CSV table of N, CA and C in Angstrom, one decimal:
chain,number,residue,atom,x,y,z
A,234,UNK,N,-61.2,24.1,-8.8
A,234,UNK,CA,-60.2,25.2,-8.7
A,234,UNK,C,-60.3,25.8,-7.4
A,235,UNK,N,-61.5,25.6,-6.5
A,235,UNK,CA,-62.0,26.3,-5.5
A,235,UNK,C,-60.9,25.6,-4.5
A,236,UNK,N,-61.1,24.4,-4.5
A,236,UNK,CA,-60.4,23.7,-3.5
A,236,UNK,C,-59.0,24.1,-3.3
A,237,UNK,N,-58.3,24.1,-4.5
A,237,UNK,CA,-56.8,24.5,-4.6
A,237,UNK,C,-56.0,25.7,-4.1
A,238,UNK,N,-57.5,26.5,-4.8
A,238,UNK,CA,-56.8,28.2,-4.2
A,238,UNK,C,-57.1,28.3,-2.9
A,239,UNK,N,-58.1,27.3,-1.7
A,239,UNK,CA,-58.2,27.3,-0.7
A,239,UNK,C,-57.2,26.7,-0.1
A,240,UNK,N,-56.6,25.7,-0.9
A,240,UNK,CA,-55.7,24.6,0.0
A,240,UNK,C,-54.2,25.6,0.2
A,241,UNK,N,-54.3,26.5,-1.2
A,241,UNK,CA,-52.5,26.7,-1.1
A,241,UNK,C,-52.4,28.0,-0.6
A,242,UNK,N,-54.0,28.8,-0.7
A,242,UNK,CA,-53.8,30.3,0.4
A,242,UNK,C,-53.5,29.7,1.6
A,243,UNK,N,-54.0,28.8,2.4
A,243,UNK,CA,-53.9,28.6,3.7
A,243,UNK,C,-52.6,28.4,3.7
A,244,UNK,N,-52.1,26.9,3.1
A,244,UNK,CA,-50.7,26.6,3.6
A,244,UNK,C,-49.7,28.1,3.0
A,245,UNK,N,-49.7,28.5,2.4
A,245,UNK,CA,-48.9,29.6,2.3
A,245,UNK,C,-48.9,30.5,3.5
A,246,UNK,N,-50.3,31.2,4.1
A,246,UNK,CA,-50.5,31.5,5.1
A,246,UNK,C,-49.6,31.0,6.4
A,247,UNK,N,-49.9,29.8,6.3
A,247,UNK,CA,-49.4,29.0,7.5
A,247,UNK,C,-47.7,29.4,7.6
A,248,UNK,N,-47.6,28.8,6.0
A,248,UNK,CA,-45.8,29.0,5.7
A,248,UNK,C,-45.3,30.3,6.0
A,249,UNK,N,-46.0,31.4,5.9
A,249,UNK,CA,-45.4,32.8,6.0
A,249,UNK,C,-46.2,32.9,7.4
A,250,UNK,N,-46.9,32.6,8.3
A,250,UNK,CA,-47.1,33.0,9.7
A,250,UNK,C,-46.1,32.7,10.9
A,251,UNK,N,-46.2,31.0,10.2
A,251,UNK,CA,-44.5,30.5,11.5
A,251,UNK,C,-43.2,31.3,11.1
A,252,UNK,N,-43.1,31.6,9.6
A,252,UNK,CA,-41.5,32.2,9.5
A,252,UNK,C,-41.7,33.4,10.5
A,253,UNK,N,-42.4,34.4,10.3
A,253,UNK,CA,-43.2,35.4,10.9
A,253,UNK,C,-42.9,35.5,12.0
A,254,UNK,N,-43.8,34.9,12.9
A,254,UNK,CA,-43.5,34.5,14.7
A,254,UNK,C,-42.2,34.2,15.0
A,255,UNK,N,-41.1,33.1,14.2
A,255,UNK,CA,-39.7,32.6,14.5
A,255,UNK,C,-38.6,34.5,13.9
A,256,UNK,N,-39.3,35.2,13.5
A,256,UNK,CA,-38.3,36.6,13.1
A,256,UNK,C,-38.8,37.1,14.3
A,257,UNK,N,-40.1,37.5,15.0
A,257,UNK,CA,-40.8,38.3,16.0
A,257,UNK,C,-40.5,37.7,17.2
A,258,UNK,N,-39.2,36.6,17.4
A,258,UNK,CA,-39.4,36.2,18.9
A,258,UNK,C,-37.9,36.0,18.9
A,259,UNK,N,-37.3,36.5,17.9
A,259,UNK,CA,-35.9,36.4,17.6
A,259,UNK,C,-35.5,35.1,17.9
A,260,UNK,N,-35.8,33.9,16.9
A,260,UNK,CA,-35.5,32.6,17.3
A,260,UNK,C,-34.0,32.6,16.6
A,261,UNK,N,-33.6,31.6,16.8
A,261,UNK,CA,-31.8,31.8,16.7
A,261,UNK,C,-31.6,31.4,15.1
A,262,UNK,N,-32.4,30.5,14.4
A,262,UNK,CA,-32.6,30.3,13.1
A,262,UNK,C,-32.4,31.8,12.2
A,263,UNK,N,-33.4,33.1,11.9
A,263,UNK,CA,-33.4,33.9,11.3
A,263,UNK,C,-32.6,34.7,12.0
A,264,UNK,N,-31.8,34.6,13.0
A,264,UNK,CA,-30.6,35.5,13.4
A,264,UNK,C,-29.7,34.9,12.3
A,265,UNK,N,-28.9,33.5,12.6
A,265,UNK,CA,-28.2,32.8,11.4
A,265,UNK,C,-28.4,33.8,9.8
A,266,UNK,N,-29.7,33.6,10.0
A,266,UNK,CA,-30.0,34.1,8.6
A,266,UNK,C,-29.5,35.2,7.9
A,267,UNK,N,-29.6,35.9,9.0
A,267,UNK,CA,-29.7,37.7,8.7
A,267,UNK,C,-28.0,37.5,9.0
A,268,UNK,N,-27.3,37.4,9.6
A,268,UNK,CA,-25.6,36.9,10.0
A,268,UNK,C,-25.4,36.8,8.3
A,269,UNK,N,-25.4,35.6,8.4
A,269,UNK,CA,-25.2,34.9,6.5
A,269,UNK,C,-25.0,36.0,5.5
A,270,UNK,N,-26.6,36.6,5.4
A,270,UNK,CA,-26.7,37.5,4.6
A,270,UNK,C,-26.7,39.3,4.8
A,271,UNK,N,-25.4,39.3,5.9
A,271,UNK,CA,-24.7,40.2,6.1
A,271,UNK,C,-26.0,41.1,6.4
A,272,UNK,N,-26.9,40.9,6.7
A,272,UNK,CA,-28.6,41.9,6.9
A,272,UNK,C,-27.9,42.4,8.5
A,273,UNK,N,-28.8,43.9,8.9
A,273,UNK,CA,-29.1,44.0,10.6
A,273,UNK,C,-29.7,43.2,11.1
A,274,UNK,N,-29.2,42.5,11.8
A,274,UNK,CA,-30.6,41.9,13.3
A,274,UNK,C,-31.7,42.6,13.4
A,275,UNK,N,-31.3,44.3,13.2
A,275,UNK,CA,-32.6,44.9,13.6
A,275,UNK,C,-33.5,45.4,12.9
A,276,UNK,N,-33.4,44.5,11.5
A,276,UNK,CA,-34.1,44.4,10.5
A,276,UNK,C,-35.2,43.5,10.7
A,277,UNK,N,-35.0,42.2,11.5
A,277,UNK,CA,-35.6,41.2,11.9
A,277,UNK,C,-37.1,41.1,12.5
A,278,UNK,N,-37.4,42.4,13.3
A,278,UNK,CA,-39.0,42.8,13.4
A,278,UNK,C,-39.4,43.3,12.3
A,279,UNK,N,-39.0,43.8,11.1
A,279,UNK,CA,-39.7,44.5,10.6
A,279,UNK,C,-40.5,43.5,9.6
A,280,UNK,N,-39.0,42.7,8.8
A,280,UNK,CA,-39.5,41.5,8.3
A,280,UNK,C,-40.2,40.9,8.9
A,281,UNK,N,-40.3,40.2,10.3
A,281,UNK,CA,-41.2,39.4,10.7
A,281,UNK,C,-42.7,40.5,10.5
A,282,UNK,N,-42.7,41.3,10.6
A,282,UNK,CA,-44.1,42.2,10.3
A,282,UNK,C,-44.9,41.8,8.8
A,283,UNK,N,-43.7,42.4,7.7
A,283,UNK,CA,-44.1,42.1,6.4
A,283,UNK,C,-44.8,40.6,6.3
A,284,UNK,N,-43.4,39.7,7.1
A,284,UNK,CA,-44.6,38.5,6.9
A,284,UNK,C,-45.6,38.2,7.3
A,285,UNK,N,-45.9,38.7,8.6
A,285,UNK,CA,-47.3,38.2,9.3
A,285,UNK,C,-48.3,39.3,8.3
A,286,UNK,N,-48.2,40.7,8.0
A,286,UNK,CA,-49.3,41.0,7.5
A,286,UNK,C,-49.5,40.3,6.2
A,287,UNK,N,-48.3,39.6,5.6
A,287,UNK,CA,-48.6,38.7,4.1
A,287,UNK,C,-49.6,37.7,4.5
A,288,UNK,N,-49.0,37.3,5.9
A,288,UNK,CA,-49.8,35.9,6.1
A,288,UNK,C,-51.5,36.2,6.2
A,289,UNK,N,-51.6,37.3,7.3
A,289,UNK,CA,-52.8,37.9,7.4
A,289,UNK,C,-53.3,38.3,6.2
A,290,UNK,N,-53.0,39.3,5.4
A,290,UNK,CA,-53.5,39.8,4.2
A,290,UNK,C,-54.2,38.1,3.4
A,291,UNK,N,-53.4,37.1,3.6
A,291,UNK,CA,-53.8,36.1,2.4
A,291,UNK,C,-55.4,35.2,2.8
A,292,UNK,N,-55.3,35.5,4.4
A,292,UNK,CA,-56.3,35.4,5.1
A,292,UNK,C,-57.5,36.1,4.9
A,293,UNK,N,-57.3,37.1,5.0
A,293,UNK,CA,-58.6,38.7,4.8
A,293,UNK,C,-59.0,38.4,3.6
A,294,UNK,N,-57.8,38.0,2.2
A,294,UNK,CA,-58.3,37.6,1.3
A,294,UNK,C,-59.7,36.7,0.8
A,295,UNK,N,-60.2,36.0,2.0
A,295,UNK,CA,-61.2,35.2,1.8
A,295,UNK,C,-62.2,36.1,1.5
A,296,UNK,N,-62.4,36.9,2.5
A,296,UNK,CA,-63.4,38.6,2.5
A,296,UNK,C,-63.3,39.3,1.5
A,297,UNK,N,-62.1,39.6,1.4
A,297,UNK,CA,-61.8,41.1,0.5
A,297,UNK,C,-60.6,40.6,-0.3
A,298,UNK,N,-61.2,40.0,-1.5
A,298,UNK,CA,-60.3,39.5,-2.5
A,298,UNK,C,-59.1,40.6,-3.2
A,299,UNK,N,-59.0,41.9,-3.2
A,299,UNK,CA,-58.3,42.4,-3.2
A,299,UNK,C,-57.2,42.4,-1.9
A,300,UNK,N,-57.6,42.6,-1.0
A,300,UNK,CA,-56.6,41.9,0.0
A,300,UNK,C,-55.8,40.8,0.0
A,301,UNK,N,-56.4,39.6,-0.6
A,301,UNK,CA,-55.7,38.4,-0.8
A,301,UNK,C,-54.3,38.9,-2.3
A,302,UNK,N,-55.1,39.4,-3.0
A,302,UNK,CA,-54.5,39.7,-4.3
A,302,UNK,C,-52.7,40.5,-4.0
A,303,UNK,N,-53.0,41.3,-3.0
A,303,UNK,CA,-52.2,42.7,-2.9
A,303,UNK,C,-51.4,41.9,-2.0
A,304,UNK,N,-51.5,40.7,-1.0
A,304,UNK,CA,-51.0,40.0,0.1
A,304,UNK,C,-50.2,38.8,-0.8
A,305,UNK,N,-50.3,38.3,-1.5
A,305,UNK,CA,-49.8,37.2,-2.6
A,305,UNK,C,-48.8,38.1,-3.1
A,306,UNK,N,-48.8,39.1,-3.6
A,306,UNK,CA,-47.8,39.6,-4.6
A,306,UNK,C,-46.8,40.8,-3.5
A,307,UNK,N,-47.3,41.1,-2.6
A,307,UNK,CA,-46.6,41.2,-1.6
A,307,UNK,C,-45.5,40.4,-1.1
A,308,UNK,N,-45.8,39.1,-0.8
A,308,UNK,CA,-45.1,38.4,-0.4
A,308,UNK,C,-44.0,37.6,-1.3
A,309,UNK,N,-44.9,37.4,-3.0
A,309,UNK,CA,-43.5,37.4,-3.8
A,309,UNK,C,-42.4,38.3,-4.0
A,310,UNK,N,-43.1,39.9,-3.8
A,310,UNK,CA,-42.2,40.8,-3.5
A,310,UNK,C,-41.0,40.4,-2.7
A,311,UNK,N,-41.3,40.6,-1.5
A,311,UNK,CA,-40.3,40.0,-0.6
A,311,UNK,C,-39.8,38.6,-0.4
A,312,UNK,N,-39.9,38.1,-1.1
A,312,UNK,CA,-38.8,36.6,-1.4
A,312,UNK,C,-38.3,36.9,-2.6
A,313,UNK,N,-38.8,37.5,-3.1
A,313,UNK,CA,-37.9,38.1,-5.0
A,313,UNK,C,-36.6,39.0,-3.9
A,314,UNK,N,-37.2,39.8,-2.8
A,314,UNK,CA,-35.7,40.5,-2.3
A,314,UNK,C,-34.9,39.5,-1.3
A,315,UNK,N,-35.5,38.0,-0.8
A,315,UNK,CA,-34.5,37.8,-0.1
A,315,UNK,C,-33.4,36.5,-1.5
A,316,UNK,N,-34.2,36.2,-2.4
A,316,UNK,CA,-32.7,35.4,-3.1
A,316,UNK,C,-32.3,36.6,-3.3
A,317,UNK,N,-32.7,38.0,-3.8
A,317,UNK,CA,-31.5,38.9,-3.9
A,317,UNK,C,-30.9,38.7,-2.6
A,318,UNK,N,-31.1,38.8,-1.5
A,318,UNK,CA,-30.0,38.7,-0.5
A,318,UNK,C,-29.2,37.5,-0.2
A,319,UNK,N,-30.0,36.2,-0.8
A,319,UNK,CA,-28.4,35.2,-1.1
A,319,UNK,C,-27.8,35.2,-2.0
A,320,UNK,N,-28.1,35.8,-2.9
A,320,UNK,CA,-27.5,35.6,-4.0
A,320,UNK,C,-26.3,36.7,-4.1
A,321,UNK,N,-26.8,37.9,-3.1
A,321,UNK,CA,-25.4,38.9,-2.5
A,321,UNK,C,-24.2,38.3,-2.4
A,322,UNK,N,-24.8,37.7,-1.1
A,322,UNK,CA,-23.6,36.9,-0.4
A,322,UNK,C,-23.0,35.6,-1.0
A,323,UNK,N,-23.6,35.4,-2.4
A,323,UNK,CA,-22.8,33.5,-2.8
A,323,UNK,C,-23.7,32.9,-2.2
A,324,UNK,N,-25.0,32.8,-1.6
A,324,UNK,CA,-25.5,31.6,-0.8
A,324,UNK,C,-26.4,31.1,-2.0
A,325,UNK,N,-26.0,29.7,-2.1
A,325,UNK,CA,-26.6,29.0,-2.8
A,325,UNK,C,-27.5,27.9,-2.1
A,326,UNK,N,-27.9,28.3,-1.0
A,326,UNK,CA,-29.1,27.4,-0.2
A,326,UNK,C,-30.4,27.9,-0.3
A,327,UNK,N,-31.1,27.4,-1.3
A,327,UNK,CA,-32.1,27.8,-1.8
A,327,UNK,C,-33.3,27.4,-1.5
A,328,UNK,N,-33.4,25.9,-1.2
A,328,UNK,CA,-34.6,25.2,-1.1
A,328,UNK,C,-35.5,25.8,0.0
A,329,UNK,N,-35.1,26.6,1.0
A,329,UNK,CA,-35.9,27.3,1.7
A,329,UNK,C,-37.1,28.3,1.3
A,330,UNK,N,-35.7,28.9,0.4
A,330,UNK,CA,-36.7,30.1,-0.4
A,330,UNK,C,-37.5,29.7,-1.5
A,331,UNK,N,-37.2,28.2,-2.1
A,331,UNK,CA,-37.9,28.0,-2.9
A,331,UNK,C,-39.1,27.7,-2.7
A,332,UNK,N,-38.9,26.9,-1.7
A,332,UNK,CA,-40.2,26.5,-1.1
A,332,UNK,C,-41.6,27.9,-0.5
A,333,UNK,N,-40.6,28.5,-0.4
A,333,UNK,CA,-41.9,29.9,0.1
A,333,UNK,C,-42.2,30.6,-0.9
A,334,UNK,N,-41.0,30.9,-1.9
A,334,UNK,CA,-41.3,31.8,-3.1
A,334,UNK,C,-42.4,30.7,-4.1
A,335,UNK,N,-42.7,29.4,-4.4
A,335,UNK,CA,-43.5,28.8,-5.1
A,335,UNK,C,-44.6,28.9,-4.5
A,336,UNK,N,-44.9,28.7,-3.3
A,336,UNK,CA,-46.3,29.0,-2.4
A,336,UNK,C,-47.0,30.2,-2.9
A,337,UNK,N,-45.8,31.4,-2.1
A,337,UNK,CA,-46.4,32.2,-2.5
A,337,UNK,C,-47.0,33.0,-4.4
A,338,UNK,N,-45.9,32.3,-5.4
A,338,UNK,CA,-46.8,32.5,-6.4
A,338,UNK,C,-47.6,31.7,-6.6
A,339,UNK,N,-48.0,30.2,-6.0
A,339,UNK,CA,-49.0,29.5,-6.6
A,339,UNK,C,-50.1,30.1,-5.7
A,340,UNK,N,-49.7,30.6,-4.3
A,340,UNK,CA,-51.4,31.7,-4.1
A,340,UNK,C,-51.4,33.1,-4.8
A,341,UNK,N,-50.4,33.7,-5.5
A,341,UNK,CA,-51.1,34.9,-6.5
A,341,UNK,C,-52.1,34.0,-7.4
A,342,UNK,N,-51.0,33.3,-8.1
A,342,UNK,CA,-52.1,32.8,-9.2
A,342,UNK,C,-53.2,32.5,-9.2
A,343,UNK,N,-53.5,31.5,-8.2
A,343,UNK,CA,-55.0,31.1,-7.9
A,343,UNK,C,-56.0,31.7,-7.2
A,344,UNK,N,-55.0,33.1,-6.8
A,344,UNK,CA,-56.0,34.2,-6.2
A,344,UNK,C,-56.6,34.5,-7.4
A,345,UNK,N,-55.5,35.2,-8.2
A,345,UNK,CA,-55.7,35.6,-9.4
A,345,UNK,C,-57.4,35.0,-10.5
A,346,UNK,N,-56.6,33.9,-11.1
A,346,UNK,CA,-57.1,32.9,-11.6
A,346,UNK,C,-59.0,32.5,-11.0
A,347,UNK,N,-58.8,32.8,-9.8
A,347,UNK,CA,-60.1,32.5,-8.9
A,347,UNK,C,-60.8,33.4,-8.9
A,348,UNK,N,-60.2,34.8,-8.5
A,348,UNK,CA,-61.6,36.3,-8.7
A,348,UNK,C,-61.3,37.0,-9.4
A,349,UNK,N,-60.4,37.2,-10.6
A,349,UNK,CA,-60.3,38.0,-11.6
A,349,UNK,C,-60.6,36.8,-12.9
């Protein structure tokens, strides 16, 4: 079980660090995004923030398993708000989100599951 919740904090990590940096350098992908889903552009640092400290939090988590814990459910937080944001607009391209929103609950879980 050790192995798992090690393999899928990191790639989660990973997965919410690059989205992270591509919102914080205004790559032209999450402009699209924020366009689509009718969001401010100048929303786009802030988000990129939330992500990086998800990403980071899931990291710290190795240390301070409350950190990891508070950083996992953080981050389902915020992909629970962005299909609310496609699902505003009609966007039914999901596999993006799906793919972050499963990460990130399979690292609650196994945060979970692992030090509680």
């Amino acid at each position: 079980m050790y192995a798992a919740y090690v393999t899928i904090t990191i790639l989660a990590s990973v997965f919410t660090g690059v989205a992270a940096v591509t919102y914080l350098i205004g790559h032209d992908y999450p402009k699209a995004q924020m366009d689509m889903k009718r969001l401010p552009r100048a929303w786009m640092p802030r988000l990129g923030t939330a992500l990086a400290a998800g990403s980071l939090g899931l990291l710290a988590g190795f240390a301070v398993p409350l950190l990891g814990t508070l950083a996992a459910a953080g981050l389902v937080a915020y992909f629970v708000g962005a299909l609310i944001a496609h699902l505003r607009v009609g966007s039914r391209q999901l596999v993006g989100w799906a793919v972050f929103f499963s990460t990130s609950v399979a690292a609650l879980v196994l945060n979970l599951v692992h030090h509680w």
